[in-house]
XYZ file of C-alpha atoms in Angstrom:
481
model
C 16.662 -53.091 6.581
C 16.580 -50.077 4.253
C 19.653 -48.624 2.606
C 19.268 -45.499 4.755
C 19.416 -47.646 7.889
C 22.510 -49.423 6.609
C 24.164 -46.102 5.796
C 23.251 -44.734 9.233
C 24.877 -47.699 10.920
C 28.001 -47.425 8.815
C 28.532 -43.738 9.637
C 29.140 -44.015 13.347
C 31.461 -45.509 15.914
C 32.983 -48.930 15.532
C 31.056 -49.695 12.356
C 32.536 -46.755 10.476
C 35.243 -48.883 8.887
C 33.558 -52.265 9.287
C 32.769 -54.334 6.227
C 31.027 -57.702 6.278
C 33.266 -60.543 5.123
C 32.872 -62.075 1.697
C 31.266 -65.452 1.045
C 34.743 -67.000 0.759
C 35.717 -65.850 4.249
C 32.403 -66.984 5.758
C 32.789 -70.463 4.270
C 36.433 -70.831 5.349
C 35.401 -69.781 8.851
C 32.679 -72.453 8.893
C 35.193 -75.079 7.776
C 37.427 -74.104 10.703
C 34.478 -74.228 13.147
C 33.457 -77.712 11.995
C 37.092 -78.842 12.257
C 37.152 -77.549 15.841
C 33.990 -79.539 16.600
C 35.745 -82.747 15.531
C 38.027 -82.236 18.551
C 35.047 -81.820 20.907
C 32.204 -84.005 19.590
C 32.780 -87.749 20.156
C 33.244 -89.776 16.963
C 30.767 -92.522 16.145
C 29.069 -94.448 13.362
C 25.953 -96.438 12.571
C 26.227 -99.751 10.762
C 25.175 -99.481 7.126
C 23.225 -101.889 4.960
C 22.261 -101.791 1.306
C 18.742 -100.578 0.581
C 17.748 -102.435 -2.585
C 15.088 -99.887 -3.621
C 17.439 -96.932 -3.225
C 20.517 -98.785 -4.422
C 22.490 -97.161 -1.590
C 23.747 -97.970 1.865
C 21.648 -96.489 4.686
C 22.255 -96.338 8.450
C 20.611 -98.999 10.630
C 18.649 -97.777 13.661
C 19.998 -98.940 17.021
C 23.491 -99.766 15.747
C 25.302 -96.565 16.683
C 28.626 -97.135 18.378
C 31.608 -94.951 19.291
C 34.656 -95.200 17.045
C 38.165 -93.870 17.198
C 38.167 -90.114 16.752
C 39.731 -88.470 13.737
C 40.053 -84.771 14.654
C 40.718 -82.440 11.739
C 43.739 -80.148 11.941
C 45.057 -77.154 10.046
C 46.218 -79.237 7.099
C 42.755 -80.842 6.852
C 41.127 -77.394 6.877
C 43.374 -76.243 4.035
C 42.729 -79.441 2.074
C 38.934 -79.329 2.606
C 38.120 -76.845 -0.224
C 40.322 -78.865 -2.603
C 38.842 -82.200 -1.566
C 35.396 -80.593 -1.717
C 35.708 -80.465 -5.495
C 36.139 -84.246 -5.601
C 33.401 -85.202 -3.130
C 32.109 -88.486 -4.542
C 28.790 -88.859 -2.687
C 26.535 -91.086 -4.749
C 23.515 -88.865 -4.105
C 24.792 -85.690 -5.765
C 27.192 -84.489 -8.415
C 30.798 -83.900 -7.448
C 31.548 -80.206 -6.967
C 34.089 -80.300 -9.799
C 31.272 -81.299 -12.184
C 29.092 -78.424 -11.020
C 32.000 -75.965 -11.168
C 32.878 -76.934 -14.742
C 29.200 -76.594 -15.623
C 29.264 -73.049 -14.184
C 32.356 -72.108 -16.214
C 30.835 -73.424 -19.451
C 27.569 -71.608 -18.690
C 29.621 -68.450 -18.126
C 31.276 -68.875 -21.523
C 27.913 -69.584 -23.167
C 26.319 -66.457 -21.667
C 29.377 -64.352 -22.418
C 29.257 -65.260 -26.081
C 25.487 -64.739 -26.402
C 25.816 -61.358 -24.663
C 28.557 -60.377 -27.111
C 26.127 -60.827 -30.012
C 23.811 -58.178 -28.531
C 20.861 -60.581 -28.749
C 20.143 -60.569 -25.003
C 20.284 -56.774 -24.723
C 18.013 -56.355 -27.727
C 15.590 -58.928 -26.308
C 15.553 -57.246 -22.886
C 14.707 -53.902 -24.478
C 11.739 -55.445 -26.310
C 10.445 -57.268 -23.199
C 10.663 -54.212 -20.940
C 8.975 -52.078 -23.608
C 6.090 -54.567 -23.964
C 5.655 -54.850 -20.168
C 6.062 -51.154 -19.424
C 4.025 -50.416 -16.294
C 3.334 -54.115 -15.657
C 6.891 -55.392 -15.077
C 5.992 -56.978 -11.741
C 3.906 -59.607 -13.584
C 7.166 -61.340 -14.481
C 7.650 -62.263 -10.812
C 4.662 -64.603 -10.174
C 4.941 -66.160 -13.636
C 8.650 -66.934 -13.342
C 8.362 -68.042 -9.712
C 5.586 -70.453 -10.721
C 7.822 -71.947 -13.430
C 10.770 -72.305 -11.058
C 8.493 -73.783 -8.365
C 7.284 -76.353 -10.895
C 10.899 -77.338 -11.536
C 11.529 -77.608 -7.803
C 8.499 -79.733 -6.970
C 8.870 -82.033 -9.997
C 12.612 -82.719 -10.092
C 14.259 -80.702 -7.315
C 15.639 -77.876 -9.448
C 18.882 -76.732 -7.788
C 22.232 -76.416 -9.599
C 20.297 -76.179 -12.868
C 18.876 -72.834 -11.690
C 22.284 -71.098 -11.559
C 22.352 -69.947 -15.222
C 19.062 -68.104 -14.728
C 20.604 -65.643 -12.259
C 22.855 -64.207 -14.957
C 19.905 -64.057 -17.330
C 17.371 -62.466 -14.971
C 19.456 -59.810 -13.194
C 19.799 -57.560 -16.273
C 16.103 -58.125 -17.095
C 15.016 -57.067 -13.604
C 17.389 -54.109 -13.517
C 16.131 -52.918 -16.899
C 12.613 -53.153 -15.413
C 13.765 -50.755 -12.621
C 14.019 -53.464 -9.970
C 17.329 -54.663 -8.462
C 19.502 -57.816 -8.332
C 17.766 -58.936 -5.121
C 14.463 -59.263 -6.990
C 16.157 -61.399 -9.643
C 17.921 -63.595 -7.085
C 14.744 -64.002 -5.030
C 12.680 -64.910 -8.090
C 15.016 -67.817 -8.864
C 16.098 -68.909 -5.381
C 12.717 -68.590 -3.656
C 10.840 -69.874 -6.705
C 12.818 -73.087 -7.105
C 13.292 -73.304 -3.332
C 9.607 -73.226 -2.422
C 9.023 -75.886 -5.064
C 11.616 -78.138 -3.444
C 10.262 -77.318 0.039
C 6.812 -78.416 -1.134
C 8.078 -81.340 -3.201
C 5.359 -83.568 -4.624
C 7.056 -86.006 -7.006
C 10.663 -84.797 -6.650
C 12.732 -88.001 -6.980
C 15.729 -86.465 -5.179
C 13.794 -85.608 -2.015
C 10.264 -86.964 -1.576
C 10.715 -90.261 -3.417
C 14.080 -91.096 -1.833
C 12.849 -90.133 1.654
C 9.623 -92.116 1.315
C 11.485 -95.194 0.098
C 13.960 -94.903 2.974
C 11.007 -94.568 5.379
C 9.338 -97.646 3.865
C 6.161 -95.945 2.564
C 4.747 -94.984 -0.867
C 5.820 -91.464 -1.873
C 2.169 -90.546 -2.545
C 1.355 -90.767 1.194
C 0.995 -87.251 2.594
C 0.679 -85.689 -0.868
C -2.282 -83.441 0.009
C -0.436 -81.758 2.875
C 2.615 -81.156 0.673
C 0.487 -79.594 -2.059
C -1.034 -77.219 0.534
C 2.453 -76.285 1.774
C 3.551 -75.713 -1.829
C 0.560 -73.547 -2.796
C 0.419 -71.390 0.341
C 4.219 -71.134 0.526
C 4.418 -70.011 -3.120
C 1.775 -67.332 -2.490
C 3.717 -66.061 0.545
C 6.986 -65.902 -1.423
C 5.405 -64.156 -4.412
C 3.712 -61.580 -2.195
C 6.941 -60.934 -0.293
C 9.037 -60.445 -3.442
C 6.434 -58.343 -5.264
C 6.017 -56.017 -2.284
C 9.768 -55.389 -2.212
C 9.984 -55.071 -6.009
C 7.260 -52.398 -6.130
C 8.970 -50.515 -3.315
C 12.310 -50.517 -5.152
C 10.754 -49.487 -8.447
C 9.037 -46.550 -6.740
C 12.221 -45.507 -4.912
C 15.489 -47.169 -5.872
C 17.123 -45.974 -2.632
C 14.949 -48.563 -0.833
C 17.023 -51.350 -2.406
C 19.167 -53.207 0.109
C 21.990 -53.074 -2.446
C 21.487 -49.446 -3.454
C 25.063 -48.580 -2.490
C 26.148 -50.905 -5.314
C 23.636 -49.508 -7.807
C 26.054 -47.858 -10.235
C 28.513 -50.748 -9.996
C 25.771 -53.319 -10.697
C 24.279 -51.227 -13.485
C 27.637 -51.087 -15.231
C 28.313 -54.804 -14.660
C 24.930 -56.162 -15.759
C 23.700 -53.553 -18.228
C 27.000 -52.151 -19.475
C 27.555 -48.671 -20.853
C 24.575 -48.526 -23.149
C 23.543 -45.569 -25.235
C 19.947 -44.415 -25.333
C 19.615 -45.734 -28.878
C 17.744 -49.052 -28.989
C 19.596 -52.050 -30.355
C 18.289 -53.294 -33.682
C 16.417 -56.591 -33.229
C 17.800 -58.208 -36.369
C 16.841 -61.594 -37.777
C 20.202 -62.986 -36.638
C 19.580 -61.822 -33.076
C 16.097 -63.333 -33.140
C 17.524 -66.684 -34.252
C 20.191 -66.499 -31.527
C 17.552 -65.825 -28.860
C 15.539 -68.793 -30.117
C 18.633 -71.014 -29.854
C 19.327 -69.513 -26.431
C 15.820 -70.354 -25.153
C 15.916 -73.789 -26.789
C 19.133 -74.602 -24.916
C 17.402 -74.122 -21.564
C 14.386 -76.090 -22.751
C 16.640 -78.974 -23.764
C 18.399 -78.774 -20.383
C 15.098 -79.095 -18.498
C 14.020 -82.003 -20.697
C 17.378 -83.718 -20.270
C 17.309 -83.479 -16.470
C 13.622 -84.256 -15.947
C 13.114 -86.922 -18.626
C 16.374 -88.186 -20.110
C 18.327 -88.595 -16.882
C 21.041 -86.064 -17.725
C 23.324 -84.597 -15.113
C 26.195 -82.125 -15.070
C 28.406 -83.710 -17.755
C 25.621 -84.033 -20.321
C 24.238 -80.555 -19.570
C 27.693 -79.006 -19.892
C 28.258 -80.745 -23.229
C 24.896 -79.518 -24.504
C 25.672 -75.896 -23.605
C 29.121 -76.204 -25.177
C 27.495 -77.419 -28.380
C 24.954 -74.575 -28.235
C 27.796 -72.076 -27.830
C 29.461 -73.344 -30.988
C 26.212 -73.224 -32.984
C 25.429 -69.662 -31.825
C 28.980 -68.565 -32.660
C 28.509 -69.891 -36.192
C 25.104 -68.219 -36.575
C 26.606 -64.913 -35.403
C 29.439 -65.391 -37.930
C 32.079 -64.727 -35.285
C 35.761 -65.034 -36.042
C 37.731 -67.698 -34.186
C 39.441 -65.054 -32.070
C 36.191 -63.273 -31.190
C 34.537 -66.592 -30.342
C 37.250 -67.821 -27.974
C 37.774 -64.404 -26.363
C 34.048 -63.992 -25.661
C 33.791 -67.509 -24.232
C 36.823 -67.125 -21.961
C 35.729 -63.686 -20.742
C 32.305 -65.087 -19.860
C 33.814 -68.050 -18.015
C 36.131 -65.678 -16.134
C 33.115 -63.712 -14.833
C 31.824 -66.847 -13.062
C 35.175 -68.194 -11.850
C 34.515 -66.936 -8.314
C 31.181 -68.794 -8.273
C 32.901 -72.021 -9.319
C 35.379 -71.651 -6.445
C 32.601 -71.013 -3.911
C 30.975 -74.341 -4.780
C 34.109 -76.313 -3.907
C 34.662 -74.374 -0.672
C 31.059 -74.972 0.434
C 31.444 -78.727 -0.083
C 34.590 -78.616 2.042
C 32.457 -78.140 5.162
C 30.760 -81.505 4.672
C 34.113 -83.141 3.875
C 35.582 -82.067 7.238
C 32.486 -83.186 9.148
C 32.411 -86.636 7.537
C 36.135 -87.244 7.911
C 35.945 -86.125 11.539
C 33.347 -88.891 12.102
C 30.837 -86.601 13.840
C 27.904 -86.756 11.384
C 26.450 -89.961 12.859
C 27.075 -88.742 16.401
C 24.893 -85.693 15.762
C 22.213 -87.934 14.222
C 22.375 -90.259 17.252
C 21.843 -87.307 19.603
C 18.805 -86.282 17.559
C 17.454 -89.829 17.858
C 17.529 -89.545 21.660
C 15.955 -86.083 21.725
C 12.709 -87.144 19.986
C 12.234 -90.384 21.937
C 9.270 -90.334 24.336
C 7.651 -87.090 23.120
C 3.906 -86.569 22.509
C 2.726 -86.699 18.903
C 2.572 -82.922 18.280
C 5.821 -82.296 20.148
C 7.477 -85.157 18.273
C 6.713 -83.852 14.774
C 7.673 -80.259 15.595
C 10.902 -81.242 17.353
C 11.615 -83.546 14.387
C 11.194 -80.554 12.067
C 13.718 -78.480 14.021
C 16.187 -81.353 14.235
C 15.984 -81.757 10.463
C 16.671 -78.030 10.154
C 19.836 -78.441 12.220
C 20.943 -81.457 10.203
C 20.177 -79.636 6.940
C 22.842 -77.045 7.778
C 25.344 -79.885 8.052
C 24.049 -81.893 5.073
C 22.668 -79.383 2.513
C 21.948 -82.111 -0.066
C 18.243 -83.009 0.192
C 18.829 -86.541 -1.086
C 21.859 -86.987 1.154
C 19.851 -85.882 4.199
C 17.039 -88.289 3.297
C 19.398 -91.264 3.039
C 21.071 -90.291 6.315
C 18.078 -89.512 8.537
C 14.951 -91.315 7.320
C 16.071 -94.887 8.221
C 16.636 -93.660 11.795
C 13.828 -91.151 12.300
C 10.930 -92.846 10.481
C 10.725 -95.909 12.804
C 10.622 -93.575 15.838
C 7.374 -92.074 14.484
C 5.613 -95.405 15.056
C 6.265 -95.199 18.813
C 5.058 -91.574 18.920
C 1.827 -92.395 17.076
C 2.804 -90.234 14.114
C 2.451 -91.305 10.488
C 5.722 -91.795 8.681
C 4.481 -89.595 5.856
C 4.539 -86.654 8.283
C 8.179 -87.376 9.090
C 8.941 -87.253 5.351
C 7.051 -83.951 5.066
C 8.889 -82.519 8.096
C 12.229 -83.581 6.580
C 11.625 -82.081 3.130
C 10.133 -78.870 4.553
C 13.116 -78.401 6.865
C 15.608 -79.175 4.114
C 13.764 -76.831 1.751
C 13.651 -73.871 4.127
C 17.307 -74.208 5.131
C 18.368 -74.335 1.505
C 16.892 -70.870 1.016
C 19.614 -69.367 3.180
C 22.336 -71.771 4.352
C 25.956 -70.818 3.578
C 26.779 -74.513 3.189
C 24.660 -74.668 0.008
C 26.571 -74.148 -3.229
C 23.315 -73.083 -4.899
C 22.636 -70.309 -2.354
C 26.184 -68.978 -2.259
C 26.724 -69.440 -5.985
C 23.434 -67.793 -6.958
C 23.980 -64.799 -4.685
C 27.544 -64.429 -5.983
C 26.296 -64.345 -9.578
C 23.662 -61.733 -8.676
C 26.242 -59.783 -6.623
C 24.007 -59.779 -3.537
C 26.035 -59.868 -0.275
C 25.124 -62.942 1.768
C 24.564 -61.080 5.058
C 22.163 -58.639 3.411
C 20.242 -61.504 1.796
C 19.975 -63.177 5.201
C 18.504 -60.050 6.814
C 16.128 -59.487 3.933
C 14.772 -63.039 3.736
C 14.588 -63.702 7.515
C 10.971 -62.431 8.012
C 9.783 -64.626 5.134
C 11.541 -67.673 6.586
C 9.812 -66.968 9.896
C 6.394 -66.902 8.213
C 7.116 -70.119 6.315
C 8.253 -71.839 9.514
C 5.057 -70.876 11.359
C 3.023 -72.158 8.396
C 4.876 -75.480 8.255
C 4.714 -76.121 12.016
C 0.985 -75.329 12.057
C 0.254 -77.669 9.148
C 2.409 -80.453 10.610
C 0.522 -80.136 13.912
C -2.837 -80.277 12.110
C -1.589 -83.311 10.170
C -0.919 -85.172 13.417
C -4.491 -84.574 14.628
C -6.128 -85.694 11.377
C-alpha cells in the first residue's frame, strides 16, 4: 500500500483518529489470547524420552494423554513478560541473555557513532556507489542468506539493522529497505537451510535420517527464494529512490532522518586515520562474532563480552574521556532499551502456552489431521500445520524437537520420504519467522528500524504468498520423484 493510500484512509470517517497499536500492545494482546485458550483447549502431554543424538528429551508418538488443566489467569498474563526473560529452554538462549546482548550492542554502536567514524564511512560508500546504490541489496542479502543457511543467523542479525538503516537512508532508500535486506536475507537462508545445525540437522536427527537427505530440494528452495526476495526488495527500493513519497513509512521520513542521520551539515566529515582504524575495529568485531558463533560455539554471553571488549578498545583509540565514554555507551544502550523489552514480552507468549499445557494438545490434533491423507495432500497439509505450530513455537530448533518425533513416522504410512517432512518443517518455520509477532528477531529488528509491524505485514504479504506457492509446488514435485 502506498503512502498516498494510507493517507487517504486516515483522512476519512472512523479511521480519522485511528492509530495502529504498537508492538508492545500487540504482544500483550497475544499473551491474553493464548491465556484465554488455556481455558478452552483441553490440557494434555506426550511422554518424553531422551534422544541420545540430540541430547534432549523428545515427545514419543502415540503416548499423548489428557492431564489436569492449568488455565492461565490475569496474574499469569502479567507475569508472562517477566518470566519470558528467564525462559530456560535448552534449545535457545534465554531472553535475558539476548536482551543484555542488545543493550551492549546499543552501547557499542552509540560509542562508535559518537566518534563520527560511521558517518564518515557512510559518506564515502554512498559517494563511491552513486547511481548504483541498489547493488548493495543483492550482495548483502547473499551474505545474510549464507549466514542463515549455514548456522541459522537470527539474534546475531539484530546489530545490522542499526548499521544498515543510516546507510540505506543516505543512499535515498528508506528503513524498510534496510530491514528487508537483513530480515529477508537471513530469513530466506534459514528457510532454505542446508547445513544449519539449529534447524536442518536437529530436525533430521529427530526424524531418524541423515541431514544430507533432501539437500538438492533445499538448495533449489534457497536459490529461487533468494532471487524472489532480492527482486522484491530491489523493485521497492528503486521505486522509493525515484519518489520518496512511495515509501510505506514516508509519514515518518523527517523523524527517521533526524534519528538515523542526525542534523548533519552539508560539509563532509573528514575521514581521518583514527576513524579508519575505528571502522576496521568495528568491522572486525562483526567478523569475530560470526566466527565465534559458526566455528567456536559462542552464544550470547561470549558475543556480548566480545562487543564490550571492542567498545573499550575503540574508546581508547578515539582517546575519549571517561565521562564521554560512559555517556556515549549509556545513551546508545538507552536507544535499544525498547527492543530489549520486546524480546522478553514475545517470549511470554510461549511461557503462557507451555504452562497452560496446551502445546502438546495442539500437536496431537495435528497428528490426527494428517493421518490417512494421500501423499501430495499429506506433505502440503503437513506444511500448513507446521506453519500454525511455528506461530506458537517461533524457535526453529524448538519446533524441530517438538514436532519431528511425531510427524516423521506418519510420513512412512503416507508413502512420503521423511526428508520431505524435514523440508516442509524448515520451510514453514522459515516463512513464519519472516513475519510472526511471536519472534523476538522480527519484532526487535522492526523496532530498531522503526518500521511499524502492521505496515511491514502488508508490505511483505505478497512476497510470502509467492514463496508459499513456490514451496508447495516443490514439495509436491518432491513427492512424485
